[in-house]
Coordinates of N, CA and C in Angstrom, one line a residue:
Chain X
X1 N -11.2 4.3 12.9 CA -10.9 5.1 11.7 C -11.5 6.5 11.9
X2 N -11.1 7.0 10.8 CA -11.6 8.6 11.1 C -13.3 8.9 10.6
X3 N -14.0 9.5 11.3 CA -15.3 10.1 11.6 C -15.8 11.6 10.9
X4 N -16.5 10.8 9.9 CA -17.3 11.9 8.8 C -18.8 12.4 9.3
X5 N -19.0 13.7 9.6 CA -20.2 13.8 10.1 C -21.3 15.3 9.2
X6 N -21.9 14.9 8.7 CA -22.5 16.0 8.1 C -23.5 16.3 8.2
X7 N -24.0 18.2 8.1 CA -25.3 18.1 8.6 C -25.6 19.6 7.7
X8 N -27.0 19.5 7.7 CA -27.9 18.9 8.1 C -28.3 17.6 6.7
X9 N -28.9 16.6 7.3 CA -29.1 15.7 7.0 C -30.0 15.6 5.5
X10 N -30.8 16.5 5.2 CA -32.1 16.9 4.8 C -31.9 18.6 4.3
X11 N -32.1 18.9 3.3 CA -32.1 20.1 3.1 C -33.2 20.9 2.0
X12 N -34.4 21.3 2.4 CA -35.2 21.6 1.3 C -35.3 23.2 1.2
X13 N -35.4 23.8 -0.7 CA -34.7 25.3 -0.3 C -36.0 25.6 -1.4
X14 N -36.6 27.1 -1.3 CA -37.1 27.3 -2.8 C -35.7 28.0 -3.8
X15 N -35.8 27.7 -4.3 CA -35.4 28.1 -6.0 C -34.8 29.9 -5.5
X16 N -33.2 30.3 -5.9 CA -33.0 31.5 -5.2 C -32.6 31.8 -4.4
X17 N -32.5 30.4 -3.3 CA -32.2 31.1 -1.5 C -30.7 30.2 -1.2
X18 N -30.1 30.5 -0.6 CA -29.0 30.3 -0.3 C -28.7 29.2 1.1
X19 N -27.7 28.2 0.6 CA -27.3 27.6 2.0 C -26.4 27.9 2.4
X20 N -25.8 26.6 3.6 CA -24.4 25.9 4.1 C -24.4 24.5 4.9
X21 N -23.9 24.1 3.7 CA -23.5 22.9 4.6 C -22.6 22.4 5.1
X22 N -22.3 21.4 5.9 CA -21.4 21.6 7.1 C -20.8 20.2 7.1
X23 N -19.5 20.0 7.7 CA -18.9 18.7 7.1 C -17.5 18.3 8.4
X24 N -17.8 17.5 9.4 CA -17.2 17.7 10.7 C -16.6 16.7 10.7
X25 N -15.2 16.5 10.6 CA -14.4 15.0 10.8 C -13.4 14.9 12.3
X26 N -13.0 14.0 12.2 CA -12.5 14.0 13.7 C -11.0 13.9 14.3
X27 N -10.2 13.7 12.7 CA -8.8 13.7 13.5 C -8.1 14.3 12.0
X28 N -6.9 14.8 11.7 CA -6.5 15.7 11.0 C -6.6 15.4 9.6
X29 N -6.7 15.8 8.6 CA -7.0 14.8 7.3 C -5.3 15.7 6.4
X30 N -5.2 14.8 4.9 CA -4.7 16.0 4.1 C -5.1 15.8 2.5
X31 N -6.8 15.9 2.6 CA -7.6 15.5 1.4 C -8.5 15.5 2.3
X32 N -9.5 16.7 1.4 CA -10.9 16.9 1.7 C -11.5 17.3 0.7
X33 N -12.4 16.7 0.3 CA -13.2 17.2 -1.0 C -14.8 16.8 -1.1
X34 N -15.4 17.9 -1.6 CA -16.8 18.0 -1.5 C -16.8 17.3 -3.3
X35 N -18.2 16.3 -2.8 CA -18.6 16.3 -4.1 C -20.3 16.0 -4.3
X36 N -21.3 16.4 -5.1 CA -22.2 16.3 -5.6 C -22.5 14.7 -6.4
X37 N -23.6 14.2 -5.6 CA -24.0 13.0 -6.6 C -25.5 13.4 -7.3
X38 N -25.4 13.6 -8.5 CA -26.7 13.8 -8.9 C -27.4 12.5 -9.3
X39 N -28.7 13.1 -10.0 CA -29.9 12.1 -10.5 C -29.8 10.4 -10.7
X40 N -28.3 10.2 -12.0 CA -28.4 9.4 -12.1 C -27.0 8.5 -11.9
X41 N -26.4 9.2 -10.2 CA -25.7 8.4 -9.6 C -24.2 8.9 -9.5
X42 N -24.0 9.8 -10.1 CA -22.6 10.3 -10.6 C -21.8 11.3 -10.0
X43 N -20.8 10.7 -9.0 CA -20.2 11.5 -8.2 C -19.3 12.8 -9.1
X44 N -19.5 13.9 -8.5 CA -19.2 14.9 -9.4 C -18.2 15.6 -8.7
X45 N -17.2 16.1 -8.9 CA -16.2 16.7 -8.0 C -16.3 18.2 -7.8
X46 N -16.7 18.7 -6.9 CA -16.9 19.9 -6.7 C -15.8 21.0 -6.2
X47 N -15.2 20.5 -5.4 CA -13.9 20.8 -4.4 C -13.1 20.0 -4.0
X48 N -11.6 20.5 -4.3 CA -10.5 19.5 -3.6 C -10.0 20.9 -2.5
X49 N -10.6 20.5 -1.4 CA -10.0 21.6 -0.1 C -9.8 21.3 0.7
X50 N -8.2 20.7 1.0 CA -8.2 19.9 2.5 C -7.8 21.5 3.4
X51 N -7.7 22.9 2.5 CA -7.3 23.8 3.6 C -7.9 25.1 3.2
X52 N -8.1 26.2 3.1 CA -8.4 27.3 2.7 C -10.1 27.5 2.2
X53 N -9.6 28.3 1.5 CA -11.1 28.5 1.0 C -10.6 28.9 -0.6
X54 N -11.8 28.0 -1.4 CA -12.4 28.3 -3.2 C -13.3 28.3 -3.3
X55 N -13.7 29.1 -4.6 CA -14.7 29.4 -5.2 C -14.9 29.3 -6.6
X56 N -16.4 28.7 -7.3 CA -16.1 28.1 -8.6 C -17.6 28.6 -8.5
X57 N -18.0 29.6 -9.1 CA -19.6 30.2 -9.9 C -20.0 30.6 -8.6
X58 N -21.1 29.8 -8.4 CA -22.3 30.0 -7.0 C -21.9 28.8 -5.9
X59 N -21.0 28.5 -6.2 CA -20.5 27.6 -5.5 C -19.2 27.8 -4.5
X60 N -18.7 27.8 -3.4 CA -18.0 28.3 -2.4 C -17.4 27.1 -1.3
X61 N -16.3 27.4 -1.0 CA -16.2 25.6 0.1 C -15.2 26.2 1.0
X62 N -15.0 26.4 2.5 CA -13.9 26.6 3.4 C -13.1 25.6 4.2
X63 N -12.5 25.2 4.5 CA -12.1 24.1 5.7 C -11.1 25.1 6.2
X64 N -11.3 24.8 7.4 CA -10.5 25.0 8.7 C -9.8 23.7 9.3
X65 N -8.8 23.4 9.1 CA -8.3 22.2 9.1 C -8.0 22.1 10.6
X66 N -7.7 23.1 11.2 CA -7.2 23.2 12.7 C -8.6 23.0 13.7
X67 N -9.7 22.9 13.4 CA -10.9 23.2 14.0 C -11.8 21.8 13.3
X68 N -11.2 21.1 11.9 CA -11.5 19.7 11.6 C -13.3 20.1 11.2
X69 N -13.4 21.3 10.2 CA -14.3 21.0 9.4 C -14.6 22.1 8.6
X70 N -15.6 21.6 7.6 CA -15.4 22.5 6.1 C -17.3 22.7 6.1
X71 N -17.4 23.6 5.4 CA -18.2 24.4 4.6 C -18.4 24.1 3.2
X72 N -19.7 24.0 2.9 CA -20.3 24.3 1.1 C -21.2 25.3 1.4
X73 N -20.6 26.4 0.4 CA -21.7 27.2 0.5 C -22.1 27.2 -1.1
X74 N -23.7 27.5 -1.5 CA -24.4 27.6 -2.6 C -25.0 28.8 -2.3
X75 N -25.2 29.5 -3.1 CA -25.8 30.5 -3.2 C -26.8 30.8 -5.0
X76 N -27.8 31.1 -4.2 CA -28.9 31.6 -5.6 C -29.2 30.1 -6.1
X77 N -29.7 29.5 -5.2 CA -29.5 28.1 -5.6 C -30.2 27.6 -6.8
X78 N -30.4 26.6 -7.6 CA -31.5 26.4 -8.5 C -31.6 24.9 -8.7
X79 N -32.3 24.5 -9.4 CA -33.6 23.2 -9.4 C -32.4 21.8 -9.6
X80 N -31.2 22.6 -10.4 CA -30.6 21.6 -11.4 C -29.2 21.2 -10.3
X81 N -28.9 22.1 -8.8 CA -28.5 21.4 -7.9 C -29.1 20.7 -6.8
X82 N -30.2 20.1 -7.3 CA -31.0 19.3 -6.1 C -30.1 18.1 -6.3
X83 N -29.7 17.0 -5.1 CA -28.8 16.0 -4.5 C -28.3 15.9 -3.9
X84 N -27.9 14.7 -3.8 CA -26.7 14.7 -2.3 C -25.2 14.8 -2.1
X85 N -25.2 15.9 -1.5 CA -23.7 16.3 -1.9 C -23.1 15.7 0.0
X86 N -21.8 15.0 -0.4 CA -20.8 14.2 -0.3 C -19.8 14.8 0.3
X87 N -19.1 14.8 1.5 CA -18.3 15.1 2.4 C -17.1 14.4 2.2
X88 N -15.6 14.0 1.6 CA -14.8 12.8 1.5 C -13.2 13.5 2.3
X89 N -12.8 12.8 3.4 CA -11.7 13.0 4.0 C -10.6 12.0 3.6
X90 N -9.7 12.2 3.5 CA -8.6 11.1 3.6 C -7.1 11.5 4.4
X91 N -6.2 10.9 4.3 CA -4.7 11.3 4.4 C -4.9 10.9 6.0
X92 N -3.8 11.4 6.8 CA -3.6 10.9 8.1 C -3.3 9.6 9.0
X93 N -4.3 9.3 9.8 CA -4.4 8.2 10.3 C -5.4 6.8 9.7
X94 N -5.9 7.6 8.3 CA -7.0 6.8 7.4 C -6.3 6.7 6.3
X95 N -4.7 6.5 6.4 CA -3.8 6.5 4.8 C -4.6 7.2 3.4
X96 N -5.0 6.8 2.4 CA -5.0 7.3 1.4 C -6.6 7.2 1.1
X97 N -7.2 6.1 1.6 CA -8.5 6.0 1.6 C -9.3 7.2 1.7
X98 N -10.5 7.9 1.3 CA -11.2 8.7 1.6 C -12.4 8.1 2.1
X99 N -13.2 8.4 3.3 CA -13.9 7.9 4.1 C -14.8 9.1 4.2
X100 N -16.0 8.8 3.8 CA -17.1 9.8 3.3 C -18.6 9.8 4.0
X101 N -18.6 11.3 4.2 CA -20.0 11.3 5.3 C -21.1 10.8 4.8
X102 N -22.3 10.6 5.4 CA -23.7 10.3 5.2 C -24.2 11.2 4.2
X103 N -23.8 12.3 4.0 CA -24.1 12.9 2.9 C -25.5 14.2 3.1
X104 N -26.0 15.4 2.6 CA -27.0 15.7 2.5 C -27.7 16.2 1.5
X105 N -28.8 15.4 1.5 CA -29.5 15.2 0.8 C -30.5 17.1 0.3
X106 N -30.0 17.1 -1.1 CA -30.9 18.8 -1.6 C -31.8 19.1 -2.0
X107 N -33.0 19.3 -2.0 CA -34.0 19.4 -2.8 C -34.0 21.2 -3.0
X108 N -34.2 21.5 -4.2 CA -34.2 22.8 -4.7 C -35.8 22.9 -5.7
X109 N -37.1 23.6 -4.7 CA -38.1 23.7 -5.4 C -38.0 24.9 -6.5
X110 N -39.1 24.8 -7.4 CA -39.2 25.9 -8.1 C -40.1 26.7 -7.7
Chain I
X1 N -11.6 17.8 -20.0 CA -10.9 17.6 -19.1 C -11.0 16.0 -18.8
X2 N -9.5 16.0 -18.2 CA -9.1 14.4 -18.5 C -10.5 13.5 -17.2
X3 N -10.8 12.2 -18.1 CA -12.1 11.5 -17.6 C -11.1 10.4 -16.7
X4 N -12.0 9.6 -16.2 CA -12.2 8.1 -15.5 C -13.3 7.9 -16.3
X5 N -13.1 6.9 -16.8 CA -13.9 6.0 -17.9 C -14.3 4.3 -17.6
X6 N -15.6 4.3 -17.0 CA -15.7 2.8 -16.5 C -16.7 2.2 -17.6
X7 N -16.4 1.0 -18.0 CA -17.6 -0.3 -18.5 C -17.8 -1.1 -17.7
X8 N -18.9 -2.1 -18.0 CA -20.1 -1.2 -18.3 C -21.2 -0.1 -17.4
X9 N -21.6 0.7 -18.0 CA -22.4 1.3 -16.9 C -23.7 0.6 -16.3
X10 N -24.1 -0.6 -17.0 CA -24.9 -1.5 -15.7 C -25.0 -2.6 -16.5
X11 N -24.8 -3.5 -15.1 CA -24.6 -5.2 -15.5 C -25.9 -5.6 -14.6
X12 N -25.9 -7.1 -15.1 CA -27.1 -7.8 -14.3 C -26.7 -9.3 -14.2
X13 N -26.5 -9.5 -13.3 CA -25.8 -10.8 -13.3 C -26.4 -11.9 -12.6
X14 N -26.7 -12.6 -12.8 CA -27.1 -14.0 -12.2 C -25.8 -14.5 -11.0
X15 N -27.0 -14.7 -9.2 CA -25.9 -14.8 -8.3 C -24.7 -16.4 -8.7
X16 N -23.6 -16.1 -8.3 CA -22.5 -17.3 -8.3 C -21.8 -16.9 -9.4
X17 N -22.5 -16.3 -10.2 CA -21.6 -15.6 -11.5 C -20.0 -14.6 -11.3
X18 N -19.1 -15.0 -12.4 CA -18.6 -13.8 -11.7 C -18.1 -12.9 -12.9
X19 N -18.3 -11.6 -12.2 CA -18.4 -10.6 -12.9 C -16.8 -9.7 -13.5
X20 N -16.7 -9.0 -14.0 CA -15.1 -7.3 -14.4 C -15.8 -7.1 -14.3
X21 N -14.9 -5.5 -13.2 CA -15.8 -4.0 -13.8 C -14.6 -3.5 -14.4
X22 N -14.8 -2.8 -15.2 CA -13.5 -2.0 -16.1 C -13.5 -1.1 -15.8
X23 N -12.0 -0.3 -15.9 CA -11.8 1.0 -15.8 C -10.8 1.6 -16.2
X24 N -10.6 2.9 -17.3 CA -10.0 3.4 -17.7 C -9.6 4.7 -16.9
X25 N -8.2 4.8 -16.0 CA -7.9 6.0 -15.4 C -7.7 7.2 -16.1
X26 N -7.0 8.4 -15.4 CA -6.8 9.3 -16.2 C -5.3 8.8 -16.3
X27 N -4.9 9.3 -17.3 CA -3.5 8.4 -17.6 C -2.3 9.0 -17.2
X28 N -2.1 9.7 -16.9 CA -1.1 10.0 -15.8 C -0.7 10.3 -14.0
X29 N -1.9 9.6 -14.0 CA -2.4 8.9 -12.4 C -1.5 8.0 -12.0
X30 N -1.4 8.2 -10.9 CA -0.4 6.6 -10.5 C -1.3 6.0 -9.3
X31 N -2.7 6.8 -8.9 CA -2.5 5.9 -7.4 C -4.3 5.4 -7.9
X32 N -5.0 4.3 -7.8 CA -6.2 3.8 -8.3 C -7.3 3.0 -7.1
X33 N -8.1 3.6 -7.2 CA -9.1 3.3 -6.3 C -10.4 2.3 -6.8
X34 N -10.7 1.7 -5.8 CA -12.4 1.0 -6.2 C -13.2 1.2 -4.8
X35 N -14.3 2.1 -4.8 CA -15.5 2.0 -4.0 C -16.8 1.8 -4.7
X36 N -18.1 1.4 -3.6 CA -18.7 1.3 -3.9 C -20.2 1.7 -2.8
X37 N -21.4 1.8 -3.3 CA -22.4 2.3 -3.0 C -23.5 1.6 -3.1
X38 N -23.9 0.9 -1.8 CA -25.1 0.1 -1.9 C -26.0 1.5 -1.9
X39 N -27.5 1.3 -2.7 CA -28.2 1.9 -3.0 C -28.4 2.6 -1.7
X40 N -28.6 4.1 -1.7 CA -29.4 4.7 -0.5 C -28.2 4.8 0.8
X41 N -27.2 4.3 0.4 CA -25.9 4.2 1.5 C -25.0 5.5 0.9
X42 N -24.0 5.6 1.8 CA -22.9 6.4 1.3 C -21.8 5.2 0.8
X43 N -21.0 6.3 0.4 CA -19.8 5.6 -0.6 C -18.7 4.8 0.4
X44 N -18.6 3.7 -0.3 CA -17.5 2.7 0.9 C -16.4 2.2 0.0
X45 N -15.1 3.3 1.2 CA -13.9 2.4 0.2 C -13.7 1.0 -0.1
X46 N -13.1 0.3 -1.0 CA -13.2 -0.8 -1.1 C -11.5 -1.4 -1.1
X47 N -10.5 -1.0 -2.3 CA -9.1 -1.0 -2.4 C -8.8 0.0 -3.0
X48 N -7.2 0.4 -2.4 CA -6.3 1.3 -3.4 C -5.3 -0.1 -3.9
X49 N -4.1 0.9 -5.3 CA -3.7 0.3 -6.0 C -2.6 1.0 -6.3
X50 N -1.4 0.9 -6.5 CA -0.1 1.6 -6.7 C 1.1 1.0 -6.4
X51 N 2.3 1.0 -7.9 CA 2.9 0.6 -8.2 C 2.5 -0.7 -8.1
X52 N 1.8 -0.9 -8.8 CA 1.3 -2.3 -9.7 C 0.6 -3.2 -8.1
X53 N 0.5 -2.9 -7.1 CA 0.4 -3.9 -6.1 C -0.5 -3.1 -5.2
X54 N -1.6 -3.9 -4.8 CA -2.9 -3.1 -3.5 C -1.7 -2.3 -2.3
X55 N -2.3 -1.3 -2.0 CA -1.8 -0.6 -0.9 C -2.4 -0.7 0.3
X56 N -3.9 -0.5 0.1 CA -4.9 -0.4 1.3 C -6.1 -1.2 0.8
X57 N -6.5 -2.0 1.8 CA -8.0 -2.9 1.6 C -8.8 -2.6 2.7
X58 N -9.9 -2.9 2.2 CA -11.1 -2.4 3.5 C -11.8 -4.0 3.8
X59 N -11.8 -3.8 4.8 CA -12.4 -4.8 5.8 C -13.8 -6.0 4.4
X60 N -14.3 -5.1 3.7 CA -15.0 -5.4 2.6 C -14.4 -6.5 1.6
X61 N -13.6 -6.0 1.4 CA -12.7 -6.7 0.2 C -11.9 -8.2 0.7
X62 N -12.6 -9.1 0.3 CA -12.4 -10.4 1.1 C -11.7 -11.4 0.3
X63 N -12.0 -12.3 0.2 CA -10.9 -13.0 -1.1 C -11.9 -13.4 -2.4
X64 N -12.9 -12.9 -2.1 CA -14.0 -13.2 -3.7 C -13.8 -12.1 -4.6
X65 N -13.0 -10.9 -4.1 CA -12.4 -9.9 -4.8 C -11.0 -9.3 -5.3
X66 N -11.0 -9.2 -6.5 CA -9.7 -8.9 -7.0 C -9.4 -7.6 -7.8
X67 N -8.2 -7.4 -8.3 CA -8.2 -6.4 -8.9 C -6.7 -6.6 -9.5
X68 N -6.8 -5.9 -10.7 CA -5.3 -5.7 -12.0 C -5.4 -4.9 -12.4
X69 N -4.3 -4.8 -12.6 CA -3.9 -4.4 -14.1 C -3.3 -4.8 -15.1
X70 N -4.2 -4.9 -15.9 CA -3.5 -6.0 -17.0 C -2.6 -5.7 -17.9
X71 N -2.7 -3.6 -18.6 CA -1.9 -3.3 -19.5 C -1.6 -1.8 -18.3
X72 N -1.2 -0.8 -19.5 CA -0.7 0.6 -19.0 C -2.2 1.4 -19.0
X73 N -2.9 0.9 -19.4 CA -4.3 1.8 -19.5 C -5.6 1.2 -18.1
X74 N -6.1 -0.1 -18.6 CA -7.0 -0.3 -17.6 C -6.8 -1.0 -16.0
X75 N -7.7 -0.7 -15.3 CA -7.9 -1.1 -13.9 C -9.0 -2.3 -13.7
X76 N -9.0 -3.2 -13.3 CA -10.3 -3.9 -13.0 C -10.6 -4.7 -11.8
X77 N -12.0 -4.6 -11.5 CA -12.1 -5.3 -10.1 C -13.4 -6.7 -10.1
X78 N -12.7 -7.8 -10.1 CA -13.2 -9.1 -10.2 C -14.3 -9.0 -9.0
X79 N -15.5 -9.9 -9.4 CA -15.8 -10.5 -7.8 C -16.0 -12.1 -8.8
X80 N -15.5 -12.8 -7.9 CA -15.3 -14.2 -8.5 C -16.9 -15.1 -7.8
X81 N -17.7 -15.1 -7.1 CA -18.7 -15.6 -7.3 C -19.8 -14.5 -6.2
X82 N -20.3 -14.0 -7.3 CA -21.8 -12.8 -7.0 C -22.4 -13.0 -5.5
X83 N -22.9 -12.2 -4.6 CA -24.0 -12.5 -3.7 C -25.0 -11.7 -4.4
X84 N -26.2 -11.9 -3.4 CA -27.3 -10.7 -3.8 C -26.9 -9.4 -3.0
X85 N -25.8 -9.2 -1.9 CA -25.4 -8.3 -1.0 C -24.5 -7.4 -2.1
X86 N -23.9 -8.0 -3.3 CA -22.6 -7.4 -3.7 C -23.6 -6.5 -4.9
X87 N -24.8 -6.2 -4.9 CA -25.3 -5.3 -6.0 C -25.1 -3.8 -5.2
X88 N -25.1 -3.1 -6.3 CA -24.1 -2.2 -5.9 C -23.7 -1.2 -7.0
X89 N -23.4 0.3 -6.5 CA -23.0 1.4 -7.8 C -21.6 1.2 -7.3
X90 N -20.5 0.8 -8.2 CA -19.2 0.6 -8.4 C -18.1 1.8 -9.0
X91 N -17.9 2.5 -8.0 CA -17.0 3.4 -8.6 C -15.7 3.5 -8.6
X92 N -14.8 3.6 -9.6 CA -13.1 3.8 -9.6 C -13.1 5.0 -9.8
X93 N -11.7 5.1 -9.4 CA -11.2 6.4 -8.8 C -9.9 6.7 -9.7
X94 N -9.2 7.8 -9.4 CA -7.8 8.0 -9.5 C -7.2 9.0 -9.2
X95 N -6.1 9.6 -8.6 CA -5.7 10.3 -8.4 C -3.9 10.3 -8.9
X96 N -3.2 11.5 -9.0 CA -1.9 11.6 -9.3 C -0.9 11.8 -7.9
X97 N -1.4 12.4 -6.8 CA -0.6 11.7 -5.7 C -1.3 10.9 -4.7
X98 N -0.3 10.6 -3.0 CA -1.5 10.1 -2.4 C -2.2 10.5 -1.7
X99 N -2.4 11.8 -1.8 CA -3.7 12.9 -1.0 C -4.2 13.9 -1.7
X100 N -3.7 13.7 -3.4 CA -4.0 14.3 -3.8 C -5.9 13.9 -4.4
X101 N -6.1 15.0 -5.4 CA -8.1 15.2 -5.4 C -7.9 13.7 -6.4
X102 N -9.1 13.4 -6.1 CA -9.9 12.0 -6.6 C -10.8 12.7 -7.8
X103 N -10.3 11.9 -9.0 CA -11.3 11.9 -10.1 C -12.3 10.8 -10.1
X104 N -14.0 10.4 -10.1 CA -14.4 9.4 -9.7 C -14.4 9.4 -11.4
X105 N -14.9 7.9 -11.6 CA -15.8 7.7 -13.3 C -17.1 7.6 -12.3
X106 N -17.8 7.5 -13.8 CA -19.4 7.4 -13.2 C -20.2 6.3 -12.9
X107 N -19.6 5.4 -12.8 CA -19.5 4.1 -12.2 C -20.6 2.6 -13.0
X108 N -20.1 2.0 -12.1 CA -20.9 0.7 -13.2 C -21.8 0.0 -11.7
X109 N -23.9 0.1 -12.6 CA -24.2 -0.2 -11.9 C -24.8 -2.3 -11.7
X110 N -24.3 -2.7 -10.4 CA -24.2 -4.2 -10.7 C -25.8 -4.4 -9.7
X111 N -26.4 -5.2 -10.3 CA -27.2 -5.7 -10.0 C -27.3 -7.5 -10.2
X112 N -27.5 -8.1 -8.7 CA -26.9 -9.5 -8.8 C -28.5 -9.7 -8.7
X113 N -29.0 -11.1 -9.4 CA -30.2 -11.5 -9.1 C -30.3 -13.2 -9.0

């Protein structure tokens, strides 16, 4: 099946500073979507982008479908996006299923 | 904006028992999913669901697990006798085509003891 790889694994920021995280699958998808699991467990849907690039507040997401991986960008980050945000590919040779990276884990100090 | 609505949000079940998880789609979804999240793991498909009959099963979903639909509204996924392996954050899905974005609910957490 198809191969979800995301990194970095770990990500600790102070309060204000900006990432990217990175989301590397391995054979064509047509469904990709970033999503946020916070505190108390609840996958949250951030992005449906199996192609281009959106933007929603401080929040930013790219895929390059041809090159088989996507981008989260956060910017100005703060306390209340600390968690693990969620890499989910589907379509292709993995039918309808979405098959989801290891995830990385955010910590946002103050 | 239209929800996924699951009951209950946490069970506790005595192993051999067997448990529903409920689920309310968004209701003009046709295609229905069940994953699930051992603690500290990532999320693992479990079944899709469309036109009334499974489409895709994961290697996971063995014959102690089931799934309906009973009316036009809910989705449900049986496990007909509990391990202590099957505790677990339980989440349904739904989407309106089949690659189209997944709405999760917020899942129902099972704890087998």
């Amino acid at each position: 099946g198809i191969q979800v790889e995301q990194s970095p694994p770990d990500l600790i920021l102070q309060e204000g500073a900006n990432s990217t995280l990175r989301c590397n699958f391995s054979d064509s998808v047509n469904n990709l979507q970033w999503f946020h699991q916070n505190p108390w467990g609840q996958l949250i849907n951030l992005f449906y982008i199996p192609s281009g690039t959106k933007q929603n507040g401080r929040l930013s997401a790219t895929t390059v479908a041809t090159e088989r991986y996507s981008l989260l960008y956060i910017s100005s980050s703060q306390t209340t996006d600390s968690g693990v945000y969620f890499c989910a590919v589907g379509g292709g040779t993995s039918g309808s299923r979405l098959t989801f990276g290891e995830g990385t884990q955010l910590t946002v100090n103050p | 904006e239209p929800e996924v609505t699951q009951t209950p949000s946490h069970q506790v079940t005595q192993m051999g028992q067997e448990v529903i998880l409920r689920c309310v789609p968004i209701s003009n979804h046709l295609y229905f999913y069940w994953y699930r999240q051992i603690l500290g793991q990532k999320v693992e498909f479990l079944v899709s669901f469309y036109n009334n009959e499974i489409s895709e099963k994961s290697e996971i979903f063995d014959d102690q697990f089931s799934v309906e639909r009973p009316d036009g509204s809910n989705f449900t996924l049986k496990i007909r006798s509990t391990k202590l392996e099957d505790s677990a954050m339980y989440f349904c899905a739904s989407s309106s085509t089949r690659d189209g974005g997944y709405t999760f609910g917020s899942g129902t957490r099972l704890t087998v003891v």
